[in-house]
Amino acid sequence: MARYLVTGGAGFIGSHVVEALMERGDDVRVVDDLSTGRRSNLAGWPDIELVEADLADEDVAARAVAGIDQVIHLAAIPSVPRSVRQPARCHRANVEATLALLLAARDAGVRRVVLASSSSVYGESEALPKHEGLCPSPLSPYALHKLIGEQYAALFARLYGLETVALRFFNVFGPRQSPTSQYSGVISLFTAALLAGSSATIYGDGEQTRDFTYVADVVAGVLAACAAPGAAVSGRAVNLARGERISVNDLYAVLQRVTGGNSIEATYTHPRPGDVRDSQADISLARKLFDFEPAVSVEEGLRRTVEWQRSVATERESS
């Protein structure tokens, strides 16, 4: 039985990773400052070790990795708009915390660190689908922070022998992605609006495309990266996505159907600074390195997400 540290483990993606590890019998420690994560996301495991702390503190990072075999680093401020407004604050959470964790993992003899990166590192590259051989071109502080994290991880693999894998996530969605969070994704926001009978906001003309990936597929990819041979994956950055793209307008139309034929039209406003126009992943490297294969279609993922949001609303009304 391996011992895992999951940073950001009370958050949206992190809690799903924790759930998968716990269900297969692994020992898990969670570090989360609970700025966006919720204790309720871990309610199924009341005895889990949860450390509420700031990972950018080197002492916290050192204590967090003590006795750990593998680290899954998901903690971050995952917001392009906030990084534009508060680049220094986001740099601390996204870069300084990652460096502190890598240093602590190196010194503690951790075997591997799997860390979340982002498709935003590609910037406005015209190439589609986006593959790992493209030159990164960040358009926002958040994208730059993620790229720096990748490069630190690769350096630690090369200089110190710490196995690292950076996974470039593409627009992850699913249950536990709260529509009330300031970091909420477009799908949870659209779903909440449609279920409430309100108009959702679309930035730009809606023809921008994204590679939406259901959270269960991301969790499967994360665990596969943890298990892959070190010689094959260490120091690499790898796309993790469904490998398909859909426009925001078409996404909204599917959600209208999934939520029961809602005919409420979206409201359009100006594009957001730092957002890319089109995004789609080439996932051939993930398939090659750790047999990754997404299993949940966008429409099925949307159905599950809508079902979850409805259940949460019902629980709130009955409490």
GROMACS .gro file of C-alpha atoms in nm:
model
  319
    1MET     CA    1   0.000   0.000   0.000
    2ALA     CA    2   0.147   0.332  -0.111
    3ARG     CA    3   0.119   0.655   0.086
    4TYR     CA    4   0.005   0.958  -0.112
    5LEU     CA    5  -0.002   1.330  -0.046
    6VAL     CA    6  -0.274   1.510  -0.242
    7THR     CA    7  -0.240   1.888  -0.234
    8GLY     CA    8  -0.565   2.068  -0.300
    9GLY     CA    9  -0.731   1.741  -0.205
   10ALA     CA   10  -1.047   1.905  -0.070
   11GLY     CA   11  -1.109   2.079  -0.401
   12PHE     CA   12  -1.296   1.981  -0.714
   13ILE     CA   13  -1.043   1.756  -0.891
   14GLY     CA   14  -0.846   1.676  -0.577
   15SER     CA   15  -1.139   1.526  -0.389
   16HIS     CA   16  -1.211   1.293  -0.681
   17VAL     CA   17  -0.846   1.182  -0.679
   18VAL     CA   18  -0.863   1.124  -0.302
   19GLU     CA   19  -1.183   0.923  -0.348
   20ALA     CA   20  -1.019   0.697  -0.607
   21LEU     CA   21  -0.711   0.640  -0.390
   22MET     CA   22  -0.915   0.568  -0.076
   23GLU     CA   23  -1.144   0.327  -0.258
   24ARG     CA   24  -0.851   0.117  -0.371
   25GLY     CA   25  -0.705   0.110  -0.018
   26ASP     CA   26  -0.419   0.357  -0.035
   27ASP     CA   27  -0.311   0.575   0.258
   28VAL     CA   28  -0.380   0.942   0.184
   29ARG     CA   29  -0.284   1.272   0.342
   30VAL     CA   30  -0.448   1.592   0.218
   31VAL     CA   31  -0.308   1.945   0.237
   32ASP     CA   32  -0.552   2.221   0.147
   33ASP     CA   33  -0.583   2.580   0.269
   34LEU     CA   34  -0.961   2.550   0.210
   35SER     CA   35  -0.968   2.880   0.023
   36THR     CA   36  -1.172   2.700  -0.244
   37GLY     CA   37  -1.173   2.341  -0.121
   38ARG     CA   38  -1.446   2.214   0.111
   39ARG     CA   39  -1.434   1.970   0.400
   40SER     CA   40  -1.768   1.838   0.277
   41ASN     CA   41  -1.595   1.706  -0.036
   42LEU     CA   42  -1.412   1.461   0.193
   43ALA     CA   43  -1.714   1.378   0.410
   44GLY     CA   44  -1.701   1.014   0.305
   45TRP     CA   45  -1.372   0.972   0.491
   46PRO     CA   46  -1.407   1.145   0.828
   47ASP     CA   47  -1.078   1.000   0.955
   48ILE     CA   48  -0.864   1.115   0.663
   49GLU     CA   49  -0.561   1.323   0.756
   50LEU     CA   50  -0.639   1.678   0.644
   51VAL     CA   51  -0.381   1.951   0.702
   52GLU     CA   52  -0.520   2.301   0.659
   53ALA     CA   53  -0.216   2.510   0.566
   54ASP     CA   54  -0.035   2.723   0.307
   55LEU     CA   55   0.203   2.508   0.103
   56ALA     CA   56   0.423   2.805   0.012
   57ASP     CA   57   0.551   2.787   0.371
   58GLU     CA   58   0.862   2.566   0.352
   59ASP     CA   59   0.802   2.417   0.699
   60VAL     CA   60   0.449   2.321   0.601
   61ALA     CA   61   0.575   2.158   0.281
   62ALA     CA   62   0.840   1.963   0.474
   63ARG     CA   63   0.585   1.829   0.722
   64ALA     CA   64   0.341   1.749   0.444
   65VAL     CA   65   0.576   1.514   0.257
   66ALA     CA   66   0.711   1.329   0.562
   67GLY     CA   67   0.666   0.956   0.508
   68ILE     CA   68   0.508   1.003   0.164
   69ASP     CA   69   0.578   0.783  -0.139
   70GLN     CA   70   0.410   0.991  -0.409
   71VAL     CA   71   0.280   1.347  -0.429
   72ILE     CA   72  -0.014   1.453  -0.646
   73HIS     CA   73   0.009   1.833  -0.658
   74LEU     CA   74  -0.322   1.995  -0.750
   75ALA     CA   75  -0.325   2.297  -0.519
   76ALA     CA   76  -0.336   2.629  -0.705
   77ILE     CA   77  -0.530   2.945  -0.772
   78PRO     CA   78  -0.670   2.817  -1.104
   79SER     CA   79  -0.797   3.142  -1.247
   80VAL     CA   80  -0.679   3.336  -1.551
   81PRO     CA   81  -0.880   3.649  -1.460
   82ARG     CA   82  -0.758   3.654  -1.100
   83SER     CA   83  -0.398   3.605  -1.212
   84VAL     CA   84  -0.438   3.911  -1.432
   85ARG     CA   85  -0.576   4.113  -1.139
   86GLN     CA   86  -0.341   3.973  -0.871
   87PRO     CA   87  -0.027   3.832  -1.036
   88ALA     CA   88   0.188   3.845  -0.719
   89ARG     CA   89  -0.068   3.667  -0.500
   90CYS     CA   90  -0.120   3.399  -0.764
   91HIS     CA   91   0.256   3.363  -0.814
   92ARG     CA   92   0.292   3.270  -0.446
   93ALA     CA   93   0.018   3.008  -0.466
   94ASN     CA   94   0.112   2.867  -0.805
   95VAL     CA   95   0.491   2.899  -0.825
   96GLU     CA   96   0.636   2.946  -0.477
   97ALA     CA   97   0.422   2.665  -0.335
   98THR     CA   98   0.528   2.431  -0.617
   99LEU     CA   99   0.896   2.505  -0.562
  100ALA     CA  100   0.863   2.458  -0.185
  101LEU     CA  101   0.692   2.124  -0.244
  102LEU     CA  102   0.954   2.002  -0.492
  103LEU     CA  103   1.234   2.095  -0.253
  104ALA     CA  104   1.062   1.919   0.035
  105ALA     CA  105   0.992   1.610  -0.178
  106ARG     CA  106   1.356   1.593  -0.289
  107ASP     CA  107   1.484   1.619   0.067
  108ALA     CA  108   1.235   1.365   0.203
  109GLY     CA  109   1.310   1.098  -0.056
  110VAL     CA  110   0.967   1.106  -0.219
  111ARG     CA  111   0.964   0.879  -0.523
  112ARG     CA  112   0.746   1.079  -0.761
  113VAL     CA  113   0.562   1.411  -0.791
  114VAL     CA  114   0.272   1.429  -1.039
  115LEU     CA  115   0.164   1.789  -1.081
  116ALA     CA  116  -0.123   1.962  -1.255
  117SER     CA  117  -0.033   2.197  -1.536
  118SER     CA  118  -0.266   2.356  -1.789
  119SER     CA  119  -0.343   2.378  -2.158
  120SER     CA  120  -0.311   2.754  -2.113
  121VAL     CA  121   0.068   2.721  -2.145
  122TYR     CA  122   0.021   2.684  -2.524
  123GLY     CA  123  -0.129   3.029  -2.561
  124GLU     CA  124  -0.269   3.130  -2.899
  125SER     CA  125  -0.087   2.872  -3.106
  126GLU     CA  126  -0.267   2.818  -3.437
  127ALA     CA  127  -0.179   2.449  -3.439
  128LEU     CA  128  -0.467   2.215  -3.358
  129PRO     CA  129  -0.469   1.977  -3.189
  130LYS     CA  130  -0.208   2.108  -2.950
  131HIS     CA  131   0.083   1.868  -2.895
  132GLU     CA  132   0.366   1.873  -2.645
  133GLY     CA  133   0.622   1.964  -2.910
  134LEU     CA  134   0.476   2.311  -2.958
  135CYS     CA  135   0.660   2.607  -2.813
  136PRO     CA  136   0.468   2.741  -2.512
  137SER     CA  137   0.341   3.099  -2.536
  138PRO     CA  138   0.156   3.197  -2.217
  139LEU     CA  139  -0.102   3.477  -2.246
  140SER     CA  140  -0.169   3.523  -1.873
  141PRO     CA  141   0.020   3.512  -1.543
  142TYR     CA  142  -0.164   3.188  -1.461
  143ALA     CA  143  -0.039   3.023  -1.780
  144LEU     CA  144   0.315   3.145  -1.708
  145HIS     CA  145   0.295   3.013  -1.351
  146LYS     CA  146   0.198   2.669  -1.477
  147LEU     CA  147   0.480   2.668  -1.730
  148ILE     CA  148   0.731   2.764  -1.460
  149GLY     CA  149   0.601   2.476  -1.248
  150GLU     CA  150   0.654   2.235  -1.536
  151GLN     CA  151   1.008   2.359  -1.590
  152TYR     CA  152   1.096   2.336  -1.222
  153ALA     CA  153   0.964   1.979  -1.219
  154ALA     CA  154   1.172   1.884  -1.524
  155LEU     CA  155   1.482   2.040  -1.366
  156PHE     CA  156   1.432   1.848  -1.043
  157ALA     CA  157   1.405   1.526  -1.241
  158ARG     CA  158   1.725   1.603  -1.428
  159LEU     CA  159   1.934   1.753  -1.146
  160TYR     CA  160   1.820   1.558  -0.842
  161GLY     CA  161   1.666   1.235  -0.972
  162LEU     CA  162   1.320   1.317  -0.835
  163GLU     CA  163   1.067   1.156  -1.067
  164THR     CA  164   0.820   1.419  -1.191
  165VAL     CA  165   0.533   1.425  -1.440
  166ALA     CA  166   0.342   1.741  -1.536
  167LEU     CA  167  -0.008   1.685  -1.671
  168ARG     CA  168  -0.159   1.957  -1.888
  169PHE     CA  169  -0.529   1.960  -1.803
  170PHE     CA  170  -0.785   2.086  -2.058
  171ASN     CA  171  -1.111   2.233  -1.919
  172VAL     CA  172  -1.201   1.973  -1.660
  173PHE     CA  173  -1.566   1.954  -1.552
  174GLY     CA  174  -1.795   1.742  -1.339
  175PRO     CA  175  -1.955   1.702  -0.995
  176ARG     CA  176  -1.816   1.912  -0.706
  177GLN     CA  177  -1.723   2.197  -0.937
  178SER     CA  178  -1.918   2.459  -0.748
  179PRO     CA  179  -2.097   2.725  -0.955
  180THR     CA  180  -2.058   2.966  -0.662
  181SER     CA  181  -1.678   2.949  -0.660
  182GLN     CA  182  -1.486   3.240  -0.812
  183TYR     CA  183  -1.284   2.975  -0.999
  184SER     CA  184  -1.586   2.791  -1.135
  185GLY     CA  185  -1.575   2.658  -1.489
  186VAL     CA  186  -1.815   2.756  -1.764
  187ILE     CA  187  -2.010   2.429  -1.748
  188SER     CA  188  -2.102   2.460  -1.381
  189LEU     CA  189  -2.199   2.825  -1.437
  190PHE     CA  190  -2.413   2.744  -1.743
  191THR     CA  191  -2.578   2.454  -1.563
  192ALA     CA  192  -2.661   2.658  -1.254
  193ALA     CA  193  -2.811   2.936  -1.468
  194LEU     CA  194  -3.024   2.702  -1.680
  195LEU     CA  195  -3.152   2.507  -1.378
  196ALA     CA  196  -3.247   2.836  -1.214
  197GLY     CA  197  -3.424   2.958  -1.528
  198SER     CA  198  -3.172   3.235  -1.582
  199SER     CA  199  -2.963   3.349  -1.877
  200ALA     CA  200  -2.600   3.237  -1.878
  201THR     CA  201  -2.319   3.473  -1.980
  202ILE     CA  202  -2.095   3.386  -2.275
  203TYR     CA  203  -1.774   3.587  -2.319
  204GLY     CA  204  -1.707   3.680  -2.681
  205ASP     CA  205  -1.910   3.539  -2.971
  206GLY     CA  206  -1.928   3.184  -2.835
  207GLU     CA  207  -1.749   3.034  -3.132
  208GLN     CA  208  -1.434   2.979  -2.928
  209THR     CA  209  -1.368   2.607  -2.878
  210ARG     CA  210  -1.253   2.404  -2.580
  211ASP     CA  211  -1.157   2.043  -2.509
  212PHE     CA  212  -1.392   1.967  -2.219
  213THR     CA  213  -1.282   1.664  -2.016
  214TYR     CA  214  -1.491   1.483  -1.756
  215VAL     CA  215  -1.328   1.464  -1.414
  216ALA     CA  216  -1.336   1.082  -1.391
  217ASP     CA  217  -1.118   1.061  -1.702
  218VAL     CA  218  -0.873   1.309  -1.552
  219VAL     CA  219  -0.853   1.105  -1.231
  220ALA     CA  220  -0.783   0.791  -1.433
  221GLY     CA  221  -0.503   0.974  -1.614
  222VAL     CA  222  -0.352   1.105  -1.291
  223LEU     CA  223  -0.341   0.758  -1.137
  224ALA     CA  224  -0.197   0.613  -1.459
  225ALA     CA  225   0.079   0.876  -1.447
  226CYS     CA  226   0.155   0.773  -1.089
  227ALA     CA  227   0.196   0.410  -1.195
  228ALA     CA  228   0.384   0.454  -1.525
  229PRO     CA  229   0.752   0.349  -1.547
  230GLY     CA  230   0.976   0.633  -1.433
  231ALA     CA  231   1.216   0.591  -1.722
  232ALA     CA  232   0.933   0.666  -1.964
  233VAL     CA  233   0.759   0.958  -1.796
  234SER     CA  234   0.995   1.135  -1.558
  235GLY     CA  235   1.059   1.497  -1.650
  236ARG     CA  236   0.785   1.497  -1.912
  237ALA     CA  237   0.489   1.729  -1.967
  238VAL     CA  238   0.189   1.539  -2.103
  239ASN     CA  239  -0.153   1.648  -2.229
  240LEU     CA  240  -0.450   1.502  -2.041
  241ALA     CA  241  -0.786   1.560  -2.210
  242ARG     CA  242  -1.058   1.403  -2.418
  243GLY     CA  243  -0.892   1.508  -2.744
  244GLU     CA  244  -1.204   1.666  -2.898
  245ARG     CA  245  -1.326   2.025  -2.915
  246ILE     CA  246  -1.666   2.187  -2.906
  247SER     CA  247  -1.764   2.552  -2.936
  248VAL     CA  248  -1.907   2.728  -2.633
  249ASN     CA  249  -2.227   2.793  -2.831
  250ASP     CA  250  -2.267   2.424  -2.912
  251LEU     CA  251  -2.189   2.334  -2.551
  252TYR     CA  252  -2.465   2.568  -2.435
  253ALA     CA  253  -2.708   2.407  -2.680
  254VAL     CA  254  -2.628   2.058  -2.546
  255LEU     CA  255  -2.679   2.180  -2.190
  256GLN     CA  256  -3.014   2.333  -2.288
  257ARG     CA  257  -3.121   1.988  -2.406
  258VAL     CA  258  -2.974   1.798  -2.110
  259THR     CA  259  -3.142   2.029  -1.859
  260GLY     CA  260  -3.482   1.958  -2.009
  261GLY     CA  261  -3.518   2.159  -2.327
  262ASN     CA  262  -3.453   2.496  -2.171
  263SER     CA  263  -3.495   2.767  -2.437
  264ILE     CA  264  -3.343   3.058  -2.245
  265GLU     CA  265  -3.094   3.239  -2.468
  266ALA     CA  266  -2.745   3.322  -2.344
  267THR     CA  267  -2.625   3.676  -2.286
  268TYR     CA  268  -2.311   3.776  -2.476
  269THR     CA  269  -2.045   4.011  -2.347
  270HIS     CA  270  -1.689   4.116  -2.428
  271PRO     CA  271  -1.408   3.853  -2.439
  272ARG     CA  272  -1.195   3.812  -2.126
  273PRO     CA  273  -0.828   3.916  -2.133
  274GLY     CA  274  -0.592   3.619  -2.139
  275ASP     CA  275  -0.841   3.369  -2.282
  276VAL     CA  276  -0.735   3.169  -2.588
  277ARG     CA  277  -0.955   3.132  -2.895
  278ASP     CA  278  -0.932   2.759  -2.960
  279SER     CA  279  -0.809   2.462  -2.762
  280GLN     CA  280  -0.789   2.092  -2.838
  281ALA     CA  281  -0.541   1.836  -2.710
  282ASP     CA  282  -0.339   1.579  -2.898
  283ILE     CA  283  -0.343   1.294  -2.643
  284SER     CA  284  -0.128   1.048  -2.835
  285LEU     CA  285   0.161   1.087  -2.589
  286ALA     CA  286  -0.059   1.003  -2.289
  287ARG     CA  287  -0.187   0.700  -2.479
  288LYS     CA  288   0.169   0.592  -2.550
  289LEU     CA  289   0.322   0.655  -2.207
  290PHE     CA  290   0.048   0.528  -1.977
  291ASP     CA  291  -0.231   0.383  -2.190
  292PHE     CA  292  -0.464   0.675  -2.125
  293GLU     CA  293  -0.803   0.649  -2.293
  294PRO     CA  294  -1.091   0.883  -2.203
  295ALA     CA  295  -1.414   0.692  -2.142
  296VAL     CA  296  -1.684   0.954  -2.078
  297SER     CA  297  -1.831   1.159  -2.363
  298VAL     CA  298  -1.898   1.528  -2.313
  299GLU     CA  299  -2.274   1.475  -2.328
  300GLU     CA  300  -2.267   1.191  -2.074
  301GLY     CA  301  -2.042   1.400  -1.849
  302LEU     CA  302  -2.287   1.688  -1.878
  303ARG     CA  303  -2.575   1.458  -1.778
  304ARG     CA  304  -2.387   1.347  -1.467
  305THR     CA  305  -2.297   1.705  -1.382
  306VAL     CA  306  -2.654   1.826  -1.419
  307GLU     CA  307  -2.777   1.536  -1.204
  308TRP     CA  308  -2.527   1.632  -0.932
  309GLN     CA  309  -2.622   2.000  -0.938
  310ARG     CA  310  -2.990   1.905  -0.916
  311SER     CA  311  -2.919   1.681  -0.615
  312VAL     CA  312  -2.727   1.957  -0.440
  313ALA     CA  313  -3.010   2.204  -0.501
  314THR     CA  314  -3.263   1.952  -0.365
  315GLU     CA  315  -3.056   1.894  -0.051
  316ARG     CA  316  -3.023   2.268   0.002
  317GLU     CA  317  -3.399   2.319  -0.030
  318SER     CA  318  -3.478   2.038   0.216
  319SER     CA  319  -3.230   2.150   0.482
   0.00000   0.00000   0.00000
